[in-house]
């Protein structure tokens, strides 16, 4: 996060504001909560797309493995898969950082509202550190690593097959 995490999101207080401070605050709060939900929806859509793309890359490798000779050019498939996994990981992190900042602001807005439901919920969940609640982002971050590792293993297998080492290992066992 930035070094401005303690900066207040408020430009005015109820005293200095020229208008219905509470009504406008509540409206901004509603819009901001909706924007946080939209970030989560975009993260889910991005993850679905990247999961589909990763599965297609694995299927492409399987298709090429069963139907064509495996040359070093086959390494392109797992290399692209690793790149997709890295992009996926960056997308998840970006969305998580954005939502974390949004909820910090929501918590600050709640300081001027009658109830601080999101802040209270977060505190009841141990701020994601208690072990009783696993943040979905922490779980979700493992999926690209799993795909990336799988593609890395495929790269090694392809390389070993092209170097003739797989056949040599089969003959010795």
PDB file of C-alpha atoms in Angstrom:
ATOM      1  CA  UNK A   1       0.000   0.000   0.000  1.00  0.00           C
ATOM      2  CA  UNK A   2       1.002   3.598  -0.274  1.00  0.00           C
ATOM      3  CA  UNK A   3       2.273   5.763   2.514  1.00  0.00           C
ATOM      4  CA  UNK A   4      -1.014   7.673   2.504  1.00  0.00           C
ATOM      5  CA  UNK A   5      -3.110   4.987   4.200  1.00  0.00           C
ATOM      6  CA  UNK A   6      -3.843   7.283   7.157  1.00  0.00           C
ATOM      7  CA  UNK A   7      -5.014  10.146   4.970  1.00  0.00           C
ATOM      8  CA  UNK A   8      -8.675  10.946   5.494  1.00  0.00           C
ATOM      9  CA  UNK A   9     -11.011  10.451   2.534  1.00  0.00           C
ATOM     10  CA  UNK A  10     -13.066  13.439   3.693  1.00  0.00           C
ATOM     11  CA  UNK A  11     -12.825  16.857   2.108  1.00  0.00           C
ATOM     12  CA  UNK A  12     -15.353  18.349   4.513  1.00  0.00           C
ATOM     13  CA  UNK A  13     -16.947  17.763   7.864  1.00  0.00           C
ATOM     14  CA  UNK A  14     -20.654  18.010   8.548  1.00  0.00           C
ATOM     15  CA  UNK A  15     -19.990  21.601   9.657  1.00  0.00           C
ATOM     16  CA  UNK A  16     -18.077  22.791   6.569  1.00  0.00           C
ATOM     17  CA  UNK A  17     -20.141  20.951   3.968  1.00  0.00           C
ATOM     18  CA  UNK A  18     -22.699  22.992   1.986  1.00  0.00           C
ATOM     19  CA  UNK A  19     -25.475  20.439   1.703  1.00  0.00           C
ATOM     20  CA  UNK A  20     -27.031  17.457   3.410  1.00  0.00           C
ATOM     21  CA  UNK A  21     -23.798  15.870   4.648  1.00  0.00           C
ATOM     22  CA  UNK A  22     -25.325  12.632   6.004  1.00  0.00           C
ATOM     23  CA  UNK A  23     -27.496  11.977   2.940  1.00  0.00           C
ATOM     24  CA  UNK A  24     -24.623  12.596   0.542  1.00  0.00           C
ATOM     25  CA  UNK A  25     -22.231  10.547   2.675  1.00  0.00           C
ATOM     26  CA  UNK A  26     -24.661   7.636   2.668  1.00  0.00           C
ATOM     27  CA  UNK A  27     -25.080   7.880  -1.112  1.00  0.00           C
ATOM     28  CA  UNK A  28     -21.312   7.925  -1.659  1.00  0.00           C
ATOM     29  CA  UNK A  29     -20.975   4.987   0.720  1.00  0.00           C
ATOM     30  CA  UNK A  30     -23.524   2.967  -1.283  1.00  0.00           C
ATOM     31  CA  UNK A  31     -21.775   3.783  -4.559  1.00  0.00           C
ATOM     32  CA  UNK A  32     -18.394   2.903  -3.131  1.00  0.00           C
ATOM     33  CA  UNK A  33     -19.584  -0.429  -1.739  1.00  0.00           C
ATOM     34  CA  UNK A  34     -21.011  -1.193  -5.190  1.00  0.00           C
ATOM     35  CA  UNK A  35     -17.666  -0.306  -6.780  1.00  0.00           C
ATOM     36  CA  UNK A  36     -15.912  -2.757  -4.416  1.00  0.00           C
ATOM     37  CA  UNK A  37     -18.390  -5.456  -5.424  1.00  0.00           C
ATOM     38  CA  UNK A  38     -17.683  -4.644  -9.083  1.00  0.00           C
ATOM     39  CA  UNK A  39     -13.954  -5.208  -8.526  1.00  0.00           C
ATOM     40  CA  UNK A  40     -14.757  -8.640  -7.079  1.00  0.00           C
ATOM     41  CA  UNK A  41     -16.982  -9.428 -10.065  1.00  0.00           C
ATOM     42  CA  UNK A  42     -14.203  -8.367 -12.474  1.00  0.00           C
ATOM     43  CA  UNK A  43     -11.727 -10.568 -10.573  1.00  0.00           C
ATOM     44  CA  UNK A  44     -14.037 -13.556 -10.913  1.00  0.00           C
ATOM     45  CA  UNK A  45     -14.570 -12.885 -14.635  1.00  0.00           C
ATOM     46  CA  UNK A  46     -10.810 -12.518 -15.196  1.00  0.00           C
ATOM     47  CA  UNK A  47     -10.100 -15.728 -13.294  1.00  0.00           C
ATOM     48  CA  UNK A  48     -12.716 -17.639 -15.284  1.00  0.00           C
ATOM     49  CA  UNK A  49     -11.200 -16.424 -18.534  1.00  0.00           C
ATOM     50  CA  UNK A  50      -7.646 -17.264 -17.473  1.00  0.00           C
ATOM     51  CA  UNK A  51      -8.706 -20.663 -16.099  1.00  0.00           C
ATOM     52  CA  UNK A  52     -10.376 -21.452 -19.432  1.00  0.00           C
ATOM     53  CA  UNK A  53      -7.285 -20.282 -21.316  1.00  0.00           C
ATOM     54  CA  UNK A  54      -5.002 -22.372 -19.075  1.00  0.00           C
ATOM     55  CA  UNK A  55      -7.179 -25.455 -19.510  1.00  0.00           C
ATOM     56  CA  UNK A  56      -7.159 -24.919 -23.287  1.00  0.00           C
ATOM     57  CA  UNK A  57      -3.358 -24.719 -23.260  1.00  0.00           C
ATOM     58  CA  UNK A  58      -3.182 -28.022 -21.344  1.00  0.00           C
ATOM     59  CA  UNK A  59      -5.638 -29.571 -23.822  1.00  0.00           C
ATOM     60  CA  UNK A  60      -3.550 -28.247 -26.723  1.00  0.00           C
ATOM     61  CA  UNK A  61      -0.478 -29.897 -25.273  1.00  0.00           C
ATOM     62  CA  UNK A  62      -2.388 -33.181 -24.919  1.00  0.00           C
ATOM     63  CA  UNK A  63      -3.620 -32.916 -28.502  1.00  0.00           C
ATOM     64  CA  UNK A  64      -0.151 -32.193 -29.837  1.00  0.00           C
ATOM     65  CA  UNK A  65       1.401 -34.953 -27.719  1.00  0.00           C
ATOM     66  CA  UNK A  66      -0.952 -37.636 -29.042  1.00  0.00           C
ATOM     67  CA  UNK A  67      -1.144 -36.507 -32.681  1.00  0.00           C
ATOM     68  CA  UNK A  68       2.195 -34.968 -33.624  1.00  0.00           C
ATOM     69  CA  UNK A  69       5.908 -35.427 -33.200  1.00  0.00           C
ATOM     70  CA  UNK A  70       7.264 -33.530 -30.259  1.00  0.00           C
ATOM     71  CA  UNK A  71      10.026 -31.179 -31.278  1.00  0.00           C
ATOM     72  CA  UNK A  72      11.571 -28.347 -29.356  1.00  0.00           C
ATOM     73  CA  UNK A  73       8.909 -26.116 -30.903  1.00  0.00           C
ATOM     74  CA  UNK A  74       6.476 -27.909 -28.595  1.00  0.00           C
ATOM     75  CA  UNK A  75       8.111 -25.960 -25.755  1.00  0.00           C
ATOM     76  CA  UNK A  76       6.111 -22.956 -26.927  1.00  0.00           C
ATOM     77  CA  UNK A  77       2.953 -24.417 -25.380  1.00  0.00           C
ATOM     78  CA  UNK A  78       4.162 -24.691 -21.762  1.00  0.00           C
ATOM     79  CA  UNK A  79       6.078 -21.405 -22.067  1.00  0.00           C
ATOM     80  CA  UNK A  80       2.826 -19.677 -23.057  1.00  0.00           C
ATOM     81  CA  UNK A  81       1.143 -21.511 -20.183  1.00  0.00           C
ATOM     82  CA  UNK A  82       3.731 -20.186 -17.727  1.00  0.00           C
ATOM     83  CA  UNK A  83       3.226 -16.662 -19.092  1.00  0.00           C
ATOM     84  CA  UNK A  84      -0.544 -16.985 -18.656  1.00  0.00           C
ATOM     85  CA  UNK A  85      -0.046 -18.207 -15.073  1.00  0.00           C
ATOM     86  CA  UNK A  86       2.170 -15.203 -14.302  1.00  0.00           C
ATOM     87  CA  UNK A  87      -0.369 -12.792 -15.786  1.00  0.00           C
ATOM     88  CA  UNK A  88      -3.149 -14.524 -13.851  1.00  0.00           C
ATOM     89  CA  UNK A  89      -1.217 -14.149 -10.615  1.00  0.00           C
ATOM     90  CA  UNK A  90      -0.663 -10.437 -11.324  1.00  0.00           C
ATOM     91  CA  UNK A  91      -4.377  -9.922 -12.083  1.00  0.00           C
ATOM     92  CA  UNK A  92      -5.389 -11.572  -8.807  1.00  0.00           C
ATOM     93  CA  UNK A  93      -2.892  -9.473  -6.871  1.00  0.00           C
ATOM     94  CA  UNK A  94      -4.016  -6.267  -8.565  1.00  0.00           C
ATOM     95  CA  UNK A  95      -7.679  -6.909  -7.801  1.00  0.00           C
ATOM     96  CA  UNK A  96      -6.852  -7.869  -4.204  1.00  0.00           C
ATOM     97  CA  UNK A  97      -4.825  -4.689  -3.669  1.00  0.00           C
ATOM     98  CA  UNK A  98      -7.583  -2.556  -5.179  1.00  0.00           C
ATOM     99  CA  UNK A  99     -10.263  -4.159  -3.014  1.00  0.00           C
ATOM    100  CA  UNK A 100      -8.108  -3.865   0.103  1.00  0.00           C
ATOM    101  CA  UNK A 101      -7.794  -0.120  -0.508  1.00  0.00           C
ATOM    102  CA  UNK A 102     -11.512   0.186  -1.230  1.00  0.00           C
ATOM    103  CA  UNK A 103     -12.426  -1.518   2.029  1.00  0.00           C
ATOM    104  CA  UNK A 104     -10.047   0.695   3.991  1.00  0.00           C
ATOM    105  CA  UNK A 105     -11.953   3.678   2.600  1.00  0.00           C
ATOM    106  CA  UNK A 106     -15.296   1.998   3.309  1.00  0.00           C
ATOM    107  CA  UNK A 107     -14.182   1.525   6.917  1.00  0.00           C
ATOM    108  CA  UNK A 108     -13.304   5.225   7.125  1.00  0.00           C
ATOM    109  CA  UNK A 109     -16.683   6.215   5.666  1.00  0.00           C
ATOM    110  CA  UNK A 110     -18.377   3.989   8.233  1.00  0.00           C
ATOM    111  CA  UNK A 111     -16.832   6.091  11.005  1.00  0.00           C
ATOM    112  CA  UNK A 112     -19.436   8.750  10.187  1.00  0.00           C
ATOM    113  CA  UNK A 113     -22.351   6.345   9.738  1.00  0.00           C
ATOM    114  CA  UNK A 114     -24.534   4.855  12.482  1.00  0.00           C
ATOM    115  CA  UNK A 115     -23.128   1.335  11.968  1.00  0.00           C
ATOM    116  CA  UNK A 116     -19.766   0.065  10.770  1.00  0.00           C
ATOM    117  CA  UNK A 117     -20.904  -3.302   9.449  1.00  0.00           C
ATOM    118  CA  UNK A 118     -18.021  -4.036   7.080  1.00  0.00           C
ATOM    119  CA  UNK A 119     -15.364  -3.044   9.617  1.00  0.00           C
ATOM    120  CA  UNK A 120     -17.114  -5.088  12.310  1.00  0.00           C
ATOM    121  CA  UNK A 121     -17.390  -8.112  10.037  1.00  0.00           C
ATOM    122  CA  UNK A 122     -13.685  -7.837   9.182  1.00  0.00           C
ATOM    123  CA  UNK A 123     -12.761  -7.628  12.863  1.00  0.00           C
ATOM    124  CA  UNK A 124     -14.969 -10.631  13.685  1.00  0.00           C
ATOM    125  CA  UNK A 125     -13.087 -12.567  11.011  1.00  0.00           C
ATOM    126  CA  UNK A 126      -9.784 -11.662  12.656  1.00  0.00           C
ATOM    127  CA  UNK A 127      -8.871  -9.367   9.746  1.00  0.00           C
ATOM    128  CA  UNK A 128      -8.135 -12.450   7.677  1.00  0.00           C
ATOM    129  CA  UNK A 129      -5.319 -13.527   9.998  1.00  0.00           C
ATOM    130  CA  UNK A 130      -7.121 -15.748  12.521  1.00  0.00           C
ATOM    131  CA  UNK A 131      -7.197 -18.978  10.538  1.00  0.00           C
ATOM    132  CA  UNK A 132     -10.950 -19.266  11.087  1.00  0.00           C
ATOM    133  CA  UNK A 133     -11.478 -17.433   7.804  1.00  0.00           C
ATOM    134  CA  UNK A 134      -9.377 -17.869   4.708  1.00  0.00           C
ATOM    135  CA  UNK A 135      -9.448 -14.927   2.371  1.00  0.00           C
ATOM    136  CA  UNK A 136     -10.541 -16.182  -1.035  1.00  0.00           C
ATOM    137  CA  UNK A 137      -7.686 -14.265  -2.637  1.00  0.00           C
ATOM    138  CA  UNK A 138      -5.122 -16.226  -0.605  1.00  0.00           C
ATOM    139  CA  UNK A 139      -6.662 -19.465  -1.823  1.00  0.00           C
ATOM    140  CA  UNK A 140      -7.116 -18.197  -5.363  1.00  0.00           C
ATOM    141  CA  UNK A 141      -3.443 -17.208  -5.641  1.00  0.00           C
ATOM    142  CA  UNK A 142      -2.442 -20.900  -5.562  1.00  0.00           C
ATOM    143  CA  UNK A 143      -4.277 -21.803  -8.776  1.00  0.00           C
ATOM    144  CA  UNK A 144      -1.946 -19.928 -11.174  1.00  0.00           C
ATOM    145  CA  UNK A 145       1.060 -21.353  -9.303  1.00  0.00           C
ATOM    146  CA  UNK A 146      -0.292 -24.874  -9.793  1.00  0.00           C
ATOM    147  CA  UNK A 147      -0.808 -24.290 -13.515  1.00  0.00           C
ATOM    148  CA  UNK A 148       2.595 -22.593 -13.824  1.00  0.00           C
ATOM    149  CA  UNK A 149       4.338 -25.475 -12.064  1.00  0.00           C
ATOM    150  CA  UNK A 150       2.500 -27.980 -14.282  1.00  0.00           C
ATOM    151  CA  UNK A 151       3.654 -26.113 -17.377  1.00  0.00           C
ATOM    152  CA  UNK A 152       7.217 -25.968 -16.025  1.00  0.00           C
ATOM    153  CA  UNK A 153       7.175 -29.750 -15.522  1.00  0.00           C
ATOM    154  CA  UNK A 154       5.838 -30.174 -19.074  1.00  0.00           C
ATOM    155  CA  UNK A 155       8.717 -28.005 -20.336  1.00  0.00           C
ATOM    156  CA  UNK A 156      11.249 -30.263 -18.613  1.00  0.00           C
ATOM    157  CA  UNK A 157       9.571 -33.421 -19.961  1.00  0.00           C
ATOM    158  CA  UNK A 158       9.533 -32.029 -23.515  1.00  0.00           C
ATOM    159  CA  UNK A 159      13.169 -31.004 -23.234  1.00  0.00           C
ATOM    160  CA  UNK A 160      14.199 -34.406 -21.857  1.00  0.00           C
ATOM    161  CA  UNK A 161      12.247 -36.225 -24.571  1.00  0.00           C
ATOM    162  CA  UNK A 162      13.904 -34.137 -27.263  1.00  0.00           C
ATOM    163  CA  UNK A 163      17.307 -34.774 -25.719  1.00  0.00           C
ATOM    164  CA  UNK A 164      16.581 -38.524 -25.787  1.00  0.00           C
ATOM    165  CA  UNK A 165      16.912 -38.781 -22.016  1.00  0.00           C
ATOM    166  CA  UNK A 166      13.383 -40.108 -21.445  1.00  0.00           C
ATOM    167  CA  UNK A 167      14.018 -43.124 -23.659  1.00  0.00           C
ATOM    168  CA  UNK A 168      17.364 -43.644 -21.936  1.00  0.00           C
ATOM    169  CA  UNK A 169      15.685 -43.536 -18.502  1.00  0.00           C
ATOM    170  CA  UNK A 170      12.991 -46.007 -19.657  1.00  0.00           C
ATOM    171  CA  UNK A 171      15.658 -48.466 -20.870  1.00  0.00           C
ATOM    172  CA  UNK A 172      17.530 -48.371 -17.564  1.00  0.00           C
ATOM    173  CA  UNK A 173      14.449 -49.168 -15.438  1.00  0.00           C
TER     174      UNK A 173
END
